Short mmCIF file of C-alpha atoms in Angstrom, two decimals:
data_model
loop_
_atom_site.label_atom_id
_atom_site.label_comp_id
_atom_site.label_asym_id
_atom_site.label_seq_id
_atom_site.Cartn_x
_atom_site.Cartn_y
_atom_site.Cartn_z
CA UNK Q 19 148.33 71.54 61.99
CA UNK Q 20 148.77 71.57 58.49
CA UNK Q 21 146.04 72.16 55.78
CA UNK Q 22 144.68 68.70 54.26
CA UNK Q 23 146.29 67.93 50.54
CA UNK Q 24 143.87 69.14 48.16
CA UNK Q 25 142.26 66.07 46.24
CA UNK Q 26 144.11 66.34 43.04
CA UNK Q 27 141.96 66.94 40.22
CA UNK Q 28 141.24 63.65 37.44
CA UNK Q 29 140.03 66.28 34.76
CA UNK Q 30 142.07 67.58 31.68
CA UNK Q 31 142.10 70.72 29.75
CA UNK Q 32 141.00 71.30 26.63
CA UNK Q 33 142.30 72.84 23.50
CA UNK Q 34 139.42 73.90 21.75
CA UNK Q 35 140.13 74.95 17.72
CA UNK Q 36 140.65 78.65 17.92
CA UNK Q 37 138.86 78.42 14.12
CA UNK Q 38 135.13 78.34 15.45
CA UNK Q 39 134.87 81.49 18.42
CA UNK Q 40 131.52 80.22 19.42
CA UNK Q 41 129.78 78.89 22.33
CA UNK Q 42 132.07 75.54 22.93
CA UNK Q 43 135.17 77.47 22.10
CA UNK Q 44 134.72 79.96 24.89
CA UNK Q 45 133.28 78.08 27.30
CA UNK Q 46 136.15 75.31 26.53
CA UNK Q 47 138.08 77.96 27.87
CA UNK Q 48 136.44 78.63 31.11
CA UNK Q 49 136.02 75.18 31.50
CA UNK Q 50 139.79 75.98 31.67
CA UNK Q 51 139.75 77.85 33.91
CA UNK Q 52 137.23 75.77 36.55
CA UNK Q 53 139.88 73.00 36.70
CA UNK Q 54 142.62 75.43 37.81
CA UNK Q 55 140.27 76.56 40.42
CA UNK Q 56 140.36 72.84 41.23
CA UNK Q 57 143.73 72.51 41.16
CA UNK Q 58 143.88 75.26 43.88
CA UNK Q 59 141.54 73.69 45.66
CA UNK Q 60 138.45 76.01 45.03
CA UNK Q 61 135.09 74.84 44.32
CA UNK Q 62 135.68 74.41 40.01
CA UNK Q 63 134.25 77.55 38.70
CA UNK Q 64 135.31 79.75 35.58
CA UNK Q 65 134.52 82.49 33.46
CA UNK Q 66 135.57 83.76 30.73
CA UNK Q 67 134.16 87.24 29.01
CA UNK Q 68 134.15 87.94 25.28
CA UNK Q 69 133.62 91.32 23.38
CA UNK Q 70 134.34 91.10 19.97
CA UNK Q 71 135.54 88.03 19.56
CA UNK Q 72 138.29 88.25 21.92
CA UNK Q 73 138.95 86.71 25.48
CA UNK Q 74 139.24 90.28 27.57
CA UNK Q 75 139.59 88.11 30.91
CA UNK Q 76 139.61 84.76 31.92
CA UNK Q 77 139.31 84.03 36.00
CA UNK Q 78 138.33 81.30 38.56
CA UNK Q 79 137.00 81.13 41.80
CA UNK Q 80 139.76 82.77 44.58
CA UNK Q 81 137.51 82.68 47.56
CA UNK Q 82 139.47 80.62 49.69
CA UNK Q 83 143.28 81.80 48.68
CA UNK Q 84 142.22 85.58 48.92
CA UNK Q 85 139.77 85.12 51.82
CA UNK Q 86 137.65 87.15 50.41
CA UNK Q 87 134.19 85.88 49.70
CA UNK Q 88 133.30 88.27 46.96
CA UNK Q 89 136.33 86.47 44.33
CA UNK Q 90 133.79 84.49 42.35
CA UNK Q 91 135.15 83.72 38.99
CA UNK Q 92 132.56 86.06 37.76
CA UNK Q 93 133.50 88.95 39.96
CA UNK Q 94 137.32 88.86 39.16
CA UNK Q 95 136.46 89.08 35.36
CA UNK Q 96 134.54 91.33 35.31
CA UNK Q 97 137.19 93.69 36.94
CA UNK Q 98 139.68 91.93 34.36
CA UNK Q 99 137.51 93.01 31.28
CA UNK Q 100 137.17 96.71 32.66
CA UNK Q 101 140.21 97.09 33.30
CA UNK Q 102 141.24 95.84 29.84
CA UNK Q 103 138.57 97.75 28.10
CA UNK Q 104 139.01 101.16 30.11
CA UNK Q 105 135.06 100.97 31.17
CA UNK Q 106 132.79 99.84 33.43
CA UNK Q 107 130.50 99.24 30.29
CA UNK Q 108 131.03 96.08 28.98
CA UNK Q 109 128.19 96.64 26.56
CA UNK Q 110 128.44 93.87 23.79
CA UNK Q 111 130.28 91.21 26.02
CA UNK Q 112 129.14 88.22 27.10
CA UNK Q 113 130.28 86.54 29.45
CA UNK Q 114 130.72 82.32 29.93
CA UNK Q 115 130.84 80.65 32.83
CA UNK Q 116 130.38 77.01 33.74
CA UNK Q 117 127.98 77.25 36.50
CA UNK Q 118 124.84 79.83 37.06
CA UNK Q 119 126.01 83.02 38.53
CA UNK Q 120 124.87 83.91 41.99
CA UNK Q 121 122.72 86.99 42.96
CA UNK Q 122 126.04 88.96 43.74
CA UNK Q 123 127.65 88.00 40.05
CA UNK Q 124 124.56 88.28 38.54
CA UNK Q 125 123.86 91.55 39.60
CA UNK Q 126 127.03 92.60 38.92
CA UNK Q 127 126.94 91.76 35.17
CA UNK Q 128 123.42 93.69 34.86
CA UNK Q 129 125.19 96.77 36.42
CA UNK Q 130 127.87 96.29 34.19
CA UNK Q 131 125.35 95.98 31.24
CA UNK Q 132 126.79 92.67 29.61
CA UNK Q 133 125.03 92.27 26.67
CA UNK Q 134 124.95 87.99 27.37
CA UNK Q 135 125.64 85.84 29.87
CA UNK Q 136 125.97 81.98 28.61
CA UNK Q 137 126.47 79.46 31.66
CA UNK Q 138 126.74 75.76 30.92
CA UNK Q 139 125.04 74.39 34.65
CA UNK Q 140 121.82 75.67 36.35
CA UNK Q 141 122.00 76.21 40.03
CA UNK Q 142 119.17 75.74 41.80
CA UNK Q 143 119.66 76.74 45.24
CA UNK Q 144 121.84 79.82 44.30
CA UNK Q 145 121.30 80.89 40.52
CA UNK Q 146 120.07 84.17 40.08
CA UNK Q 147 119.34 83.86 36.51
CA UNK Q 148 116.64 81.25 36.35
CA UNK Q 149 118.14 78.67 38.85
CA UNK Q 150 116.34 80.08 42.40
CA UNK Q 151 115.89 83.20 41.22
CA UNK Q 152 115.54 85.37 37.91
CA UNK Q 153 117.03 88.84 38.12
CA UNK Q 154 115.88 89.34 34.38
CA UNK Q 155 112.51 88.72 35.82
CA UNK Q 156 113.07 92.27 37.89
CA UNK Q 157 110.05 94.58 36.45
CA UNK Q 158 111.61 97.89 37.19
CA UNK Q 159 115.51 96.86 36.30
CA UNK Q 160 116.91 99.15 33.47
CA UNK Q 161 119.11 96.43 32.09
CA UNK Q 162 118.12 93.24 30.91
CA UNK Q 163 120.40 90.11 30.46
CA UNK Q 164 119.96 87.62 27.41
CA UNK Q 165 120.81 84.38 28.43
CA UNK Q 166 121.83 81.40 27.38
CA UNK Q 167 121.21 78.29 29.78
CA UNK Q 168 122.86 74.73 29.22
CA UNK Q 169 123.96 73.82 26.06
CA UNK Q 170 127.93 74.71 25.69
CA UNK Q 171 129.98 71.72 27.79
CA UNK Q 172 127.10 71.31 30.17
CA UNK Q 173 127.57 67.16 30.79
CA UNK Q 174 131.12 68.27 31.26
CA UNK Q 175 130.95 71.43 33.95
CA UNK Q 176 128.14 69.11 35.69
CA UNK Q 177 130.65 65.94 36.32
CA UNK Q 178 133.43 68.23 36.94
CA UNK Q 179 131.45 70.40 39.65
CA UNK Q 180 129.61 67.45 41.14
CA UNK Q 181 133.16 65.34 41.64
CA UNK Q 182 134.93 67.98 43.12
CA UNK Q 183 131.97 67.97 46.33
CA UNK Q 184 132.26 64.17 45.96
CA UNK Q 185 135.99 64.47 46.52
CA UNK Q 186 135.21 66.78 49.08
CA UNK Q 187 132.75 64.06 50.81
CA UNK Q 188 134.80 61.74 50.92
CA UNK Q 189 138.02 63.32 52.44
CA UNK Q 190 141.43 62.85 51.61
CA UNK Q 191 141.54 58.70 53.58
CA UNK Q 192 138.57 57.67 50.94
CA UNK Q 193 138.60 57.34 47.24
#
């Protein structure tokens, strides 16, 4: 039996101004990134990572087309921005991603030692940075995280997230 037709997804893009490189314009472009995960029918996460004012990688969630459960949108960008920047040290980057990273993402970015982390939608059954947990809060941790919670696109990551398990709910025979 065939898979089920992925819901298709109501959301558009944006094209942020590339004229302000702040918090909107960056996460604008994860937001991106979350409605391509959509589109390939993967819960609508996306992250992008900065480091000097650049984009060094831009991923979404690939859990279900790699079957592999460690291809958050977080974890693949990461390994995009290393690769890019020929270390494992992404000192000075943050990173932006439209819903609160997980304790595996999470801890990933504090081994990495991202200088910021900047997510637009708290998580609080799995968030590891404030949602359900704090791995900041971690007394003996030789890295610490500076966060930025909400703010950037939050009203927008939230409906987009929150439709896409409606959608789910509701299966492909209901609107």
């Amino acid at each position: 039996m065939a898979a089920p037709e992925p819901t298709p997804c109501p959301f558009e893009k944006r094209f942020p101004s590339r004229l302000a490189r702040d918090d909107a314009f960056f996460m604008s472009l994860a937001y991106n990134q979350a409605i391509d995960a959509w589109r390939e029918d993967e819960v609508p996460v996306g992250a992008v990572i900065e480091a000097g004012g650049e984009v060094v990688a831009a991923a979404h969630n690939r859990v279900e087309a790699s079957s592999d459960p460690t291809a958050h949108a977080e974890m693949l960008a990461l390994t995009q921005a290393a690769a890019r920047l020929g270390d494992w040290r992404l000192e000075g980057a943050t990173v932006y991603v439209t819903k609160e990273p997980c304790p595996m993402c999470s801890g990933a970015m504090v081994m990495a030692r991202v200088k910021r982390v900047c997510f637009a939608v708290a998580d609080p059954k799995m968030g590891c940075l404030g949602g359900a947990a704090d791995l900041n809060a971690l007394p003996r941790s030789n890295h610490r995280l500076e966060v930025t919670a909400g703010g950037a696109l939050e009203a927008d990551c939230r409906e987009l997230v929150q439709a896409f398990f409606r959608a789910r709910r509701a299966g492909p025979d209901e609107p």
